[in-house]
Coordinates of C-alpha atoms in Angstrom, one line a residue:
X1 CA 19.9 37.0 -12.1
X2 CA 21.0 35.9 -15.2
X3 CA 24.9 36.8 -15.7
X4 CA 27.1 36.6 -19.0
X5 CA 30.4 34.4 -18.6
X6 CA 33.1 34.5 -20.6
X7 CA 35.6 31.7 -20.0
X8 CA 38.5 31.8 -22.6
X9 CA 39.8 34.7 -24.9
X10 CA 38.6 33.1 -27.9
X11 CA 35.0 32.7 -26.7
X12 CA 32.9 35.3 -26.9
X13 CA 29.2 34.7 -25.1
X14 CA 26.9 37.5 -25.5
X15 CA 24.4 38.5 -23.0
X16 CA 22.0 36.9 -24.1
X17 CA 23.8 33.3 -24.5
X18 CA 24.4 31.8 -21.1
X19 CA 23.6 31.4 -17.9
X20 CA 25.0 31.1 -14.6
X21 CA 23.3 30.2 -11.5
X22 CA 24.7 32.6 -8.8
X23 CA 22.2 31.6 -5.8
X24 CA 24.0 30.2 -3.1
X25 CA 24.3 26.6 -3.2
X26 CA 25.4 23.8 -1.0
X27 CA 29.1 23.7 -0.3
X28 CA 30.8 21.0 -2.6
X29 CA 32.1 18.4 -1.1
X30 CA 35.8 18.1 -2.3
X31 CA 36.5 14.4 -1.7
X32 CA 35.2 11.0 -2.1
X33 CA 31.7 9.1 -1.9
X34 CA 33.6 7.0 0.9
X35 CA 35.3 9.9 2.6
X36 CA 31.7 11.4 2.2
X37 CA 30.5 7.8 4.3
X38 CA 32.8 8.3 7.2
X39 CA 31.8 12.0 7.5
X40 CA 28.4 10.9 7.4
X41 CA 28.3 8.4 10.1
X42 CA 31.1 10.1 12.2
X43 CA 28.2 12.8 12.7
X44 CA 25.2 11.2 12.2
X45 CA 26.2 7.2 12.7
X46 CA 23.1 6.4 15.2
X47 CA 20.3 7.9 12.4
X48 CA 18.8 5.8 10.2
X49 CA 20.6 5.4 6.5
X50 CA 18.6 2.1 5.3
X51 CA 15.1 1.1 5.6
X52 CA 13.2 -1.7 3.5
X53 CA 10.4 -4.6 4.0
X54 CA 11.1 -7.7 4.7
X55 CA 8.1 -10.3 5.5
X56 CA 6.3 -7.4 6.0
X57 CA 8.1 -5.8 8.9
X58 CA 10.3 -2.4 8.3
X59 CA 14.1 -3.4 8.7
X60 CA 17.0 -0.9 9.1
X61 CA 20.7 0.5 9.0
X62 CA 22.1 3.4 10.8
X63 CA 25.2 5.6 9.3
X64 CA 27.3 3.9 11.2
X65 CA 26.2 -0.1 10.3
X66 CA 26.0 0.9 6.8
X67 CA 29.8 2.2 7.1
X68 CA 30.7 -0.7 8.9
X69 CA 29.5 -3.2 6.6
X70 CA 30.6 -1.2 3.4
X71 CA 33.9 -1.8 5.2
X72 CA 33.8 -5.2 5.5
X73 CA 32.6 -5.8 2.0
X74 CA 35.2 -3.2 0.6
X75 CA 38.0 -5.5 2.4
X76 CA 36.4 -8.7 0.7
X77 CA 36.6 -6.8 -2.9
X78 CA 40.3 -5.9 -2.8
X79 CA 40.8 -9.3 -1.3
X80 CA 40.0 -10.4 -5.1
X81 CA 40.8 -7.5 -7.5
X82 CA 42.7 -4.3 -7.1
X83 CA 42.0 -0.4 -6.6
X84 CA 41.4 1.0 -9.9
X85 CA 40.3 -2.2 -11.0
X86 CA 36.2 -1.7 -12.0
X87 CA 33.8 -3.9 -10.7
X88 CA 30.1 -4.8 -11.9
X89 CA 26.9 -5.3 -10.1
X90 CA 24.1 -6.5 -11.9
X91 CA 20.3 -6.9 -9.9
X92 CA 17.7 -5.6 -9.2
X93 CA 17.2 -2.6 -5.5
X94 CA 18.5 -4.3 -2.3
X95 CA 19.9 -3.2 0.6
X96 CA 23.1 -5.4 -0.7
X97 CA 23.7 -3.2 -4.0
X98 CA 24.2 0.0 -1.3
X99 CA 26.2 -1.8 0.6
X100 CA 27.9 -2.5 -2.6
X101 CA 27.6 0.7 -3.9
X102 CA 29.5 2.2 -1.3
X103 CA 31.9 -0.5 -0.2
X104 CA 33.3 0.2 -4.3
X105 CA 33.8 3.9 -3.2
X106 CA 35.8 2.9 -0.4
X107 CA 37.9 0.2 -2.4
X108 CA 38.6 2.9 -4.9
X109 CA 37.1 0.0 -7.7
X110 CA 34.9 2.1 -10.0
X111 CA 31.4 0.8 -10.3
X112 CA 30.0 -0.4 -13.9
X113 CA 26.0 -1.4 -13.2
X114 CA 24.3 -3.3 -15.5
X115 CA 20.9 -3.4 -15.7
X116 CA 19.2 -7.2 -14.7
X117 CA 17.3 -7.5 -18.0
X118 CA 20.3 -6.9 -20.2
X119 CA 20.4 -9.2 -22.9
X120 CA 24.0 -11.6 -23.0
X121 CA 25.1 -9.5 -26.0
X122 CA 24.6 -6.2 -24.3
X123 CA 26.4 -7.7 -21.3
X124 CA 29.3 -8.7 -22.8
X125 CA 30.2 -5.4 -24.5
X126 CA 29.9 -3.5 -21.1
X127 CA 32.3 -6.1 -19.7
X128 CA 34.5 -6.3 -22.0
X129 CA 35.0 -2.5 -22.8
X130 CA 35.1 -1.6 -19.0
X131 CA 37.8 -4.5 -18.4
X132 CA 35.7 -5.6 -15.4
X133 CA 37.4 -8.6 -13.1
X134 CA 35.0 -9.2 -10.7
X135 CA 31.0 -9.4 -11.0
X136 CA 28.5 -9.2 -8.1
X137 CA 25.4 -10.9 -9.1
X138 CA 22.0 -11.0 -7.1
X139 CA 20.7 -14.2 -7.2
X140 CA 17.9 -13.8 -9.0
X141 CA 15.4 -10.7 -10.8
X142 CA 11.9 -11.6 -11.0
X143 CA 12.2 -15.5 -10.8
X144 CA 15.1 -15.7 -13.1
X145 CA 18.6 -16.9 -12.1
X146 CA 20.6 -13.9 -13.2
X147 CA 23.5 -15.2 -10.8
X148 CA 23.6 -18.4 -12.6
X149 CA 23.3 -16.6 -16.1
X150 CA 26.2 -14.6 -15.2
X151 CA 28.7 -17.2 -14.6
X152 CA 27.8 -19.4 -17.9
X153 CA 28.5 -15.9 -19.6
X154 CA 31.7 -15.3 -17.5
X155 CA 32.6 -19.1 -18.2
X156 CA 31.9 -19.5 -21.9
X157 CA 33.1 -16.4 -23.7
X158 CA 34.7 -13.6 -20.4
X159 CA 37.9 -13.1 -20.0
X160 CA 39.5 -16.2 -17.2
X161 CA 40.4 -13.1 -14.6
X162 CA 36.8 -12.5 -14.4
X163 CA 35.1 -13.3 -10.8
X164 CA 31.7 -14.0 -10.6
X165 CA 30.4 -13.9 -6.9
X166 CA 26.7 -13.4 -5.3
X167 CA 26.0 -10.0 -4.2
X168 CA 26.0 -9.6 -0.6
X169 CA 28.2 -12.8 -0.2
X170 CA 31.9 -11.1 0.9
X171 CA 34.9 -13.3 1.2
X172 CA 36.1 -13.1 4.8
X173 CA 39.5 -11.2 5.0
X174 CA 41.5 -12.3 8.3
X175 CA 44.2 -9.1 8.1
X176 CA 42.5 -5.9 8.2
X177 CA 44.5 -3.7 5.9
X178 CA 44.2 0.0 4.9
X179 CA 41.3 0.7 2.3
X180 CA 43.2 2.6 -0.3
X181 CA 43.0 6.8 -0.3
X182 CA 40.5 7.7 -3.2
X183 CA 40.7 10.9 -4.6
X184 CA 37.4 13.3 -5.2
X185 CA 38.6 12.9 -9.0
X186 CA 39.1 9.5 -9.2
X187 CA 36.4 7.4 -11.5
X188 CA 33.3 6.3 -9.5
X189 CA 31.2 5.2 -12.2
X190 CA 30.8 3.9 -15.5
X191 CA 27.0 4.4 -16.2
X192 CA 26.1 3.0 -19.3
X193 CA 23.0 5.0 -21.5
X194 CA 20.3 3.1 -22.4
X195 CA 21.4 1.9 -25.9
X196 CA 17.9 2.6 -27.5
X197 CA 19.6 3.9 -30.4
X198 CA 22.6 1.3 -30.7
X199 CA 25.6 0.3 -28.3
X200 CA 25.2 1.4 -24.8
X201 CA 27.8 4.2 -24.3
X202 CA 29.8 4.3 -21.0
X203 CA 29.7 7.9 -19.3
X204 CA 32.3 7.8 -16.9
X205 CA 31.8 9.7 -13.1
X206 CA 34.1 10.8 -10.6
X207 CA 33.2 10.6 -7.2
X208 CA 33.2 14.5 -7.6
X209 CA 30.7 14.8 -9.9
X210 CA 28.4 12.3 -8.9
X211 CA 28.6 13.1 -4.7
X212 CA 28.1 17.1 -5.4
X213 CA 25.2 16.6 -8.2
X214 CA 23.4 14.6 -5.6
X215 CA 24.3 17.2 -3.3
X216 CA 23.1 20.0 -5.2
X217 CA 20.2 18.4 -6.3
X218 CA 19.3 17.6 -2.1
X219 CA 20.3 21.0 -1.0
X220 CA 17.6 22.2 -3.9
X221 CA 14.6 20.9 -2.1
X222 CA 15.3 22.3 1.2
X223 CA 16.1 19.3 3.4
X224 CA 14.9 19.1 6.8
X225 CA 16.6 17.0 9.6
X226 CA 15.9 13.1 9.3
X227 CA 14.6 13.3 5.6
X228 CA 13.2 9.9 3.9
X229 CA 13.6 9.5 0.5
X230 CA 11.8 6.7 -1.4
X231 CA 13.3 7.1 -5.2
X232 CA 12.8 3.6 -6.4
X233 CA 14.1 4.4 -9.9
X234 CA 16.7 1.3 -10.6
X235 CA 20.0 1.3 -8.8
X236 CA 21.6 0.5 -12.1
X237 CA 20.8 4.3 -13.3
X238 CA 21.7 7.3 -11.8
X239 CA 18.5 7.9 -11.1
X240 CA 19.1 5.7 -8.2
X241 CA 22.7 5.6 -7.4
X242 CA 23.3 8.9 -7.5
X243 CA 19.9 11.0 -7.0
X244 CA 18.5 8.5 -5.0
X245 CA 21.4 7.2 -2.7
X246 CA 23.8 10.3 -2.5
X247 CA 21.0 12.3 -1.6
X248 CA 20.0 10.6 1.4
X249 CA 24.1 10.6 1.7
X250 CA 24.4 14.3 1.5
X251 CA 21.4 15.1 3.6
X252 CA 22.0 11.8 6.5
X253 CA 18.8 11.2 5.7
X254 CA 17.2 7.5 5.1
X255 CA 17.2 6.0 2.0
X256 CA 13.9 3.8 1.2
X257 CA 14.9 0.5 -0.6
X258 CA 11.9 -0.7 -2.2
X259 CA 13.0 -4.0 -5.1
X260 CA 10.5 -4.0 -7.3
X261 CA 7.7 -1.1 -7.8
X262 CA 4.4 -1.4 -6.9
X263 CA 1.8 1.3 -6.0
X264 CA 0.7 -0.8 -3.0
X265 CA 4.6 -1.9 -2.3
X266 CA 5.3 2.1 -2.6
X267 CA 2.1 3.0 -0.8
X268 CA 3.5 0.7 2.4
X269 CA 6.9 2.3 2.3
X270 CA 5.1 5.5 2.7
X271 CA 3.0 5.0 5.3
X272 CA 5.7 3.3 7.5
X273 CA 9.3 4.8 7.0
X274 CA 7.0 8.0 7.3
X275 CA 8.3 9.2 3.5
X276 CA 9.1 12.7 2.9
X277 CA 10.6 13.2 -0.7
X278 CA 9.1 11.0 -3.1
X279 CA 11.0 10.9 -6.9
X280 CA 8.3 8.8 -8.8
X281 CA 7.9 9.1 -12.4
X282 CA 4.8 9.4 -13.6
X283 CA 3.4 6.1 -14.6
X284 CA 4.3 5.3 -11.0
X285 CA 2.0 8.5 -9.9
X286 CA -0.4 7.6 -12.1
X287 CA -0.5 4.2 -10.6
X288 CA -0.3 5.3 -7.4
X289 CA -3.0 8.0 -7.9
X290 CA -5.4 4.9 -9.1
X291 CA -4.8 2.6 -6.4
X292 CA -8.0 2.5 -4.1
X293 CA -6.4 2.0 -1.0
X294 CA -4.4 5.5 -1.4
X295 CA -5.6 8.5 0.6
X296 CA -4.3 11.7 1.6
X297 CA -3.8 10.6 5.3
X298 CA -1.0 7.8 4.3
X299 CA 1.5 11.2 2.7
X300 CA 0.9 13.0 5.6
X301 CA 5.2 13.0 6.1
X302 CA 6.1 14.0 2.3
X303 CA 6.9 17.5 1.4
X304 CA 7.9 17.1 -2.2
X305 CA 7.4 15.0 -5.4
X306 CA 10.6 15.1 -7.9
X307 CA 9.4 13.7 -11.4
X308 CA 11.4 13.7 -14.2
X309 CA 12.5 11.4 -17.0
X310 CA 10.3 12.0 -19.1
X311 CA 7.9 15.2 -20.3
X312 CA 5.4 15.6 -17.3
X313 CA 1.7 16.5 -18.5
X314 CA 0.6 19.5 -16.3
X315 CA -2.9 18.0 -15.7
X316 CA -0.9 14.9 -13.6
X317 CA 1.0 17.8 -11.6
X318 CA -1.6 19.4 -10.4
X319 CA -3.9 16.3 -10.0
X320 CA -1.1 14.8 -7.5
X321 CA -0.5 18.5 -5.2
X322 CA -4.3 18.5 -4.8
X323 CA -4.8 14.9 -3.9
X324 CA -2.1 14.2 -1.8
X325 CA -1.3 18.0 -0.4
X326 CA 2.2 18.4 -1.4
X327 CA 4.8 20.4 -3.6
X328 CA 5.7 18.6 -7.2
X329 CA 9.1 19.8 -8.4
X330 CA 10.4 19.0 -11.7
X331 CA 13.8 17.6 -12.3
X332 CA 16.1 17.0 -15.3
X333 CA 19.4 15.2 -15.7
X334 CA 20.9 12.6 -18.0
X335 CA 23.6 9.8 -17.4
X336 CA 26.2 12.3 -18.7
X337 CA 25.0 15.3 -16.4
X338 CA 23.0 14.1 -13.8
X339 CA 20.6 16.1 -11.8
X340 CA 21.2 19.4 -13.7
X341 CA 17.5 21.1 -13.4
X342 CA 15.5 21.2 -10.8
X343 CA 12.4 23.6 -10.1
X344 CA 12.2 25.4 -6.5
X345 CA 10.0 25.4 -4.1
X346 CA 9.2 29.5 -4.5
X347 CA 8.0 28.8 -8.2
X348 CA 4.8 29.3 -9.4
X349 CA 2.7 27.0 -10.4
X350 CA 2.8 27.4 -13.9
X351 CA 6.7 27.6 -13.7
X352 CA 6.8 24.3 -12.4
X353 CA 4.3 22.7 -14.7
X354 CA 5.6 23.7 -17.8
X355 CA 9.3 23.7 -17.1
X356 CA 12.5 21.3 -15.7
X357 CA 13.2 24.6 -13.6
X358 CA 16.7 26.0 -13.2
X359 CA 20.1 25.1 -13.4
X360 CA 21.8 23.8 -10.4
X361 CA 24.1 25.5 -8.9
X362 CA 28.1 24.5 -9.9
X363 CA 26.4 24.7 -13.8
X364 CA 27.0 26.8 -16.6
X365 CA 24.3 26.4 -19.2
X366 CA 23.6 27.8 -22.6
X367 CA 21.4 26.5 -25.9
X368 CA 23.1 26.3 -28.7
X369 CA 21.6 26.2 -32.8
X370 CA 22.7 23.7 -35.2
X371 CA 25.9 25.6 -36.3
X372 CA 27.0 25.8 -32.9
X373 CA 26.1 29.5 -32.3
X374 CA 24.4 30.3 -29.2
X375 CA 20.9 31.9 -29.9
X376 CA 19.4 34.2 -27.8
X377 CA 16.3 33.8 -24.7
X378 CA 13.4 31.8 -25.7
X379 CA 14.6 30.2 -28.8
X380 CA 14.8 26.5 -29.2
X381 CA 18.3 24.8 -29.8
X382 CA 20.6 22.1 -27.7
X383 CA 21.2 22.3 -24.5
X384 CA 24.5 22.6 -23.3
X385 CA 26.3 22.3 -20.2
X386 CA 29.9 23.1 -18.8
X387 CA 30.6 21.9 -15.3
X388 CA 33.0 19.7 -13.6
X389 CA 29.6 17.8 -12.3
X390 CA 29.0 16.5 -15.5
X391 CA 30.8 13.1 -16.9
X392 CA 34.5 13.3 -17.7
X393 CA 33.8 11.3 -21.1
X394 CA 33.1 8.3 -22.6
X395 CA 34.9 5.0 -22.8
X396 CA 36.1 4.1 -26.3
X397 CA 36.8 1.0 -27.6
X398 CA 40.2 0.6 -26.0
X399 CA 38.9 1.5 -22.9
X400 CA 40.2 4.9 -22.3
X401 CA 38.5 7.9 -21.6
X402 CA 37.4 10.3 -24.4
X403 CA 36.4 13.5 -23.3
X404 CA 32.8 14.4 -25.2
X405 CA 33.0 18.3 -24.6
X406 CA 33.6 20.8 -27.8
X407 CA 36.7 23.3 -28.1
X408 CA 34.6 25.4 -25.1
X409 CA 34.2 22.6 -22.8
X410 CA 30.1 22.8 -23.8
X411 CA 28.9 19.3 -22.9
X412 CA 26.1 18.9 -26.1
X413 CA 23.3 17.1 -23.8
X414 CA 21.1 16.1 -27.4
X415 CA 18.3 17.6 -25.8
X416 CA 16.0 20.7 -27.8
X417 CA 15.8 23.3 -25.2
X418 CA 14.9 26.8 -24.5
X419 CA 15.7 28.7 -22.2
X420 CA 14.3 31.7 -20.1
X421 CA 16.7 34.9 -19.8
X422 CA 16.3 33.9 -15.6
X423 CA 17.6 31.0 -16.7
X424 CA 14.3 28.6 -16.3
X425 CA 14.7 26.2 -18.8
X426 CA 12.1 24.3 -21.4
X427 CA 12.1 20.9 -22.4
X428 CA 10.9 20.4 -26.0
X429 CA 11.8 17.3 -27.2
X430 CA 14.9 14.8 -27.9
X431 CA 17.1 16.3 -30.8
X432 CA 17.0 13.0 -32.9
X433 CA 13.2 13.0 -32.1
X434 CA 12.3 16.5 -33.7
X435 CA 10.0 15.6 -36.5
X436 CA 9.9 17.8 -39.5
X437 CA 6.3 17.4 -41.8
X438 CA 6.5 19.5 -44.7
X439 CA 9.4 21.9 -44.0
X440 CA 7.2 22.4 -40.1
X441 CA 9.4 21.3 -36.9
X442 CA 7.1 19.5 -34.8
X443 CA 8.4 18.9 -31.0
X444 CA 6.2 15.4 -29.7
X445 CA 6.3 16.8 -26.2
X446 CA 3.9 19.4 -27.3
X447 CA 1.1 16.8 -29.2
X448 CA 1.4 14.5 -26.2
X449 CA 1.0 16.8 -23.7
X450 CA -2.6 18.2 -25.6
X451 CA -3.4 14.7 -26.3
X452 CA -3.3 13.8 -22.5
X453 CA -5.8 16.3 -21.4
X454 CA -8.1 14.5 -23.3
X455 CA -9.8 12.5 -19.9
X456 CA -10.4 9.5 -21.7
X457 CA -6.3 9.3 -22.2
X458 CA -4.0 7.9 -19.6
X459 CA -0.6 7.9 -21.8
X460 CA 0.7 9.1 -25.1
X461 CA 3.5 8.6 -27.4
X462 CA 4.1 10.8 -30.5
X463 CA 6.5 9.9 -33.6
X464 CA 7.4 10.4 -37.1
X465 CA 6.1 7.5 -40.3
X466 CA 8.2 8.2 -43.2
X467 CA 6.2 9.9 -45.8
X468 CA 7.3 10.5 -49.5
X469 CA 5.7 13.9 -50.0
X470 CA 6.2 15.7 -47.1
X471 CA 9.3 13.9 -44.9
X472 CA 7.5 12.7 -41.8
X473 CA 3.7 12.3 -40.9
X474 CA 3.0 12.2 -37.6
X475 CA 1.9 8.7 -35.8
X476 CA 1.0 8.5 -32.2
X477 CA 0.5 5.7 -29.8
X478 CA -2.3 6.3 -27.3
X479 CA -3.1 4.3 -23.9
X480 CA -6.8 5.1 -23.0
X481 CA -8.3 4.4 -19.5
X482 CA -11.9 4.0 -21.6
X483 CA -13.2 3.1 -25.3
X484 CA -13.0 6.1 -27.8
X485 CA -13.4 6.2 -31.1
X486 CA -10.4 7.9 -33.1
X487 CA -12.4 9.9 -34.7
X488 CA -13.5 11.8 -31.0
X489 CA -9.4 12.0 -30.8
X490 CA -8.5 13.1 -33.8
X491 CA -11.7 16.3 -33.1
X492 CA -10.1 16.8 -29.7
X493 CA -6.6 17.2 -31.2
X494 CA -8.0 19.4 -34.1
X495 CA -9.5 21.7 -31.4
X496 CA -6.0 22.6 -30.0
X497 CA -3.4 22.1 -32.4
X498 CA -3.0 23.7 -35.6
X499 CA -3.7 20.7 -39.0
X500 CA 0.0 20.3 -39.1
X501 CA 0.4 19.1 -35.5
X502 CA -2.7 16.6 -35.3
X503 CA -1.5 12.8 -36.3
X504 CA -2.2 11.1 -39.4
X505 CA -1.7 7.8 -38.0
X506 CA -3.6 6.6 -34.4
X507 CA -2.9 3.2 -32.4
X508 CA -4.6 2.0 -29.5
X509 CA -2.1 -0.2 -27.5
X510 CA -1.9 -2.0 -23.9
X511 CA 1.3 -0.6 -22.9
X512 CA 4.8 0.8 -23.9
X513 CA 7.7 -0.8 -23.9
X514 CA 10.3 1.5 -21.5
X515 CA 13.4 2.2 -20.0
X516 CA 15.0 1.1 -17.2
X517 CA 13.7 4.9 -15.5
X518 CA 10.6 4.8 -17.4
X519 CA 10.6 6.6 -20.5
X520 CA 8.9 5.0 -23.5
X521 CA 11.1 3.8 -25.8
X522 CA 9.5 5.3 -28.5
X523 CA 12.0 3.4 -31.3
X524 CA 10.4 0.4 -30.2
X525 CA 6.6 1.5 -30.3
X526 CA 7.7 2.6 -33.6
X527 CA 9.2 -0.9 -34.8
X528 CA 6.3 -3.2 -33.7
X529 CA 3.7 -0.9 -35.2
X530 CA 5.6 -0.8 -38.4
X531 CA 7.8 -3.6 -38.7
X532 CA 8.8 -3.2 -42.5

């Protein structure tokens, strides 16, 4: 039930403002992603924690290899740089950047990831604002040398005290000393946002926040003894790292490392670590969905489907339960609050098509209007969170820690909401990408999501074109899986939305340019449509 909360004398939340989840949760895990390990593998050390392909054949870790080398590597980091000290890893999945992942948890050396196809520029301002010393580098990301990239950078224009050294490839430490005692509040990680809009921002973790969102987020679907997750959203997100690697954490379950996506690559993974939660986003259903060789028999094992990232069309929800006979559960989260939605597995169908679900347990949410006021159930407005899962700020230019909360604690997510007085919650569009044609607020997510029902359709992308007389016409980006005229689009759209809502402007293109987790950059589609 939806309860009000009141958390300071000078804040006064009506009824119907906010919302706590009281349904029991998992218990938090008050300590650190590498205390977390140990526990793990003290338990659980002979199930599997790792599987992945190589030449073919499925390979493996237990709990208690993946400890042991997350040891040994942990032992080779401090050998170089010192607790505290943050460290970056920059490739593409492997079974080395988990290994990595949690020998920087046990060192107590934050992690900053940095996604493979950053440009130099971008590189060098996450470096140099997180005060990184040591880099680990994968060789290479789809045929080019990032290792080699990363030490011209490091030698031409980083700071001397800056190591470069291939991931995977510890130095060999002859006195075993005490890994340091890390603190469930220490920093874990520095994830960096996407930087579609500008600089990439550095959200900064604690191991508290990112080991009990993951755990949250696992305890939400249920788990069932030896669980398999294949989330092969990029480490270098918390998409992976945290709801893809602490989940199989928090449930001693097997994570699925699978380096570059394919449907066939994902469909093998599947079929023989015997899958049971799949997170795919939907290009990567839809992909999957098309790929001949798919059938129901090869997901006999899964149970759910999390997508996410992006605004899921109904139509693809209910085309993937029928197909491949299983529950699809909608999740939402950001770099800043990860895994802070999630729908359940007693929701209806239209509950789970048409919403991200509810809050998370360890979450207070409300929506809040332009002014700051919270409005009341149903209405649109930010969404806002106050938890101590969420990010403890940002890193500024100095490198300290600014926290991003208002005078309440609110965490403003930029994110047009609404939410339900049971505390289900909407997604209507990105704040900055609410487009307003003649005085009318228009929410994308609503045009594309008509749009895509249109069979012929396989992926749309709605945004505003400047327009003198009325602010913003609507534009809109269409993949199609068939030749259509626009004119058969534009009388499909003009059946379902009202004049207002049906673009002016139509382009057939090939394919979007995305995100690291798949979202369309829609700035982008933007600029290379209209360049001037």
């Amino acid at each position: 039930m939806a309860q009000a909360i009141r958390r300071s004398e000078n804040e006064t939340i009506d009824l119907d403002a906010a919302y706590v989840d009281r349904r029991p949760g998992a218990d938090v895990w008050n300590c650190s992603i590498g205390e977390a390990l140990r526990r793990t593998a003290s338990i659980h050390g002979q199930h599997r924690a790792l599987a992945w392909h190589d030449q073919g054949a499925l390979h493996a870790l237990t709990w208690d290899e993946l400890e042991a080398e997350a040891e040994r590597a942990a032992r080779g980091i401090l050998s170089i740089i010192s607790a505290g000290q943050r460290i970056a890893i920059i490739g593409g999945n492997s079974r080395d950047w988990v290994v990595a992942e949690f020998a920087c948890a046990l060192a107590g050396t934050p992690l900053v990831p940095i996604e493979p196809t950053a440009t130099n520029h971008e590189c060098r301002h996450m470096l140099t604002q997180t005060d990184t010393r040591l880099v680990l580098s994968a060789d290479e990301y789809r045929g080019a040398s990032v290792l080699r990239r990363m030490r011209r950078l490091a030698a031409g224009s980083m700071n001397d005290a800056v190591h470069v050294l291939r991931l995977g490839e510890w130095p060999t430490v002859e006195t075993l000393t005490d890994l340091p005692d890390v603190r469930a509040s220490d920093e874990f990680l520095v994830q960096h946002t996407s930087g579609t809009t500008g600089k990439p921002k550095g959200a900064v973790l604690s191991h508290y926040a990112a080991l009990n969102s993951a755990r949250m987020y696992a305890h939400a679907t249920q788990p069932v003894e030896n669980e398999v997750w294949l989330n092969p959203l990029p480490l270098s997100h918390v998409g992976g790292s945290v709801a893809g690697v602490l989940s199989a954490l928090n449930t001693a379950g097997t994570y699925c490392v699978l380096p570059r996506f394919t449907p066939q690559s994902a469909l093998d993974m599947i079929r023989d670590a015997g899958v049971t939660v799949l997170g795919l986003v939907p290009t990567m259903l839809l992909d999957l969905l098309n790929l001949p060789s798919a059938s129901r028999r090869d997901f006999v094992h899964v149970r759910i489907q999390i997508g996410g990232a992006t605004a899921i069309d109904p139509a693809l929800i209910e085309r993937v339960e029928k197909e491949f006979d299983l529950r699809f559960l909608v999740g939402y989260g950001q770099s800043e609050a990860p895994c802070l939605t999630m729908s359940t597995l007693a929701d209806s169908a239209e509950i789970r098509a048409t919403t991200t679900g509810h809050p998370l347990p360890g979450r207070e949410v409300s929506v809040k209007d332009v002014a700051g006021n919270f409005v009341s159930w149903g209405t649109p407005g930010e969404l806002c969170v106050r938890s101590e899962m969420s990010m403890t700020g940002y890193l500024t230019a100095t490198g300290k820690i600014a926290p991003a909360v208002d005078g309440h604690g609110w965490l403003h997510t930029g994110d047009l909401c609404s939410m339900s007085e049971d505390g289900i919650v909407q997604f209507h569009s990105r704040l900055r990408e609410v487009i307003i044609r003649g005085g009318l607020n228009i929410y994308p997510a609503e045009v594309e999501q008509v749009l895509n029902e249109h069979p012929d359709v396989v992926e749309t992308a709605v945004f505003g074109v400047p327009d003198v007389r009325l602010g913003h016409q609507l534009g809109v980006a269409l993949i199609v899986r068939s030749p259509i005229s626009i004119e058969a689009l534009e009388r499909f759209a003009a059946k379902k939305l009202s004049m207002m809502k049906v673009p002016t402007y139509w382009h057939l293109v090939d394919e979007f340019p995305r995100t690291s987790t798949g979202k369309i950059r829609k700035i982008a589609v933007y600029e290379h449509l209209y360049p001037n």
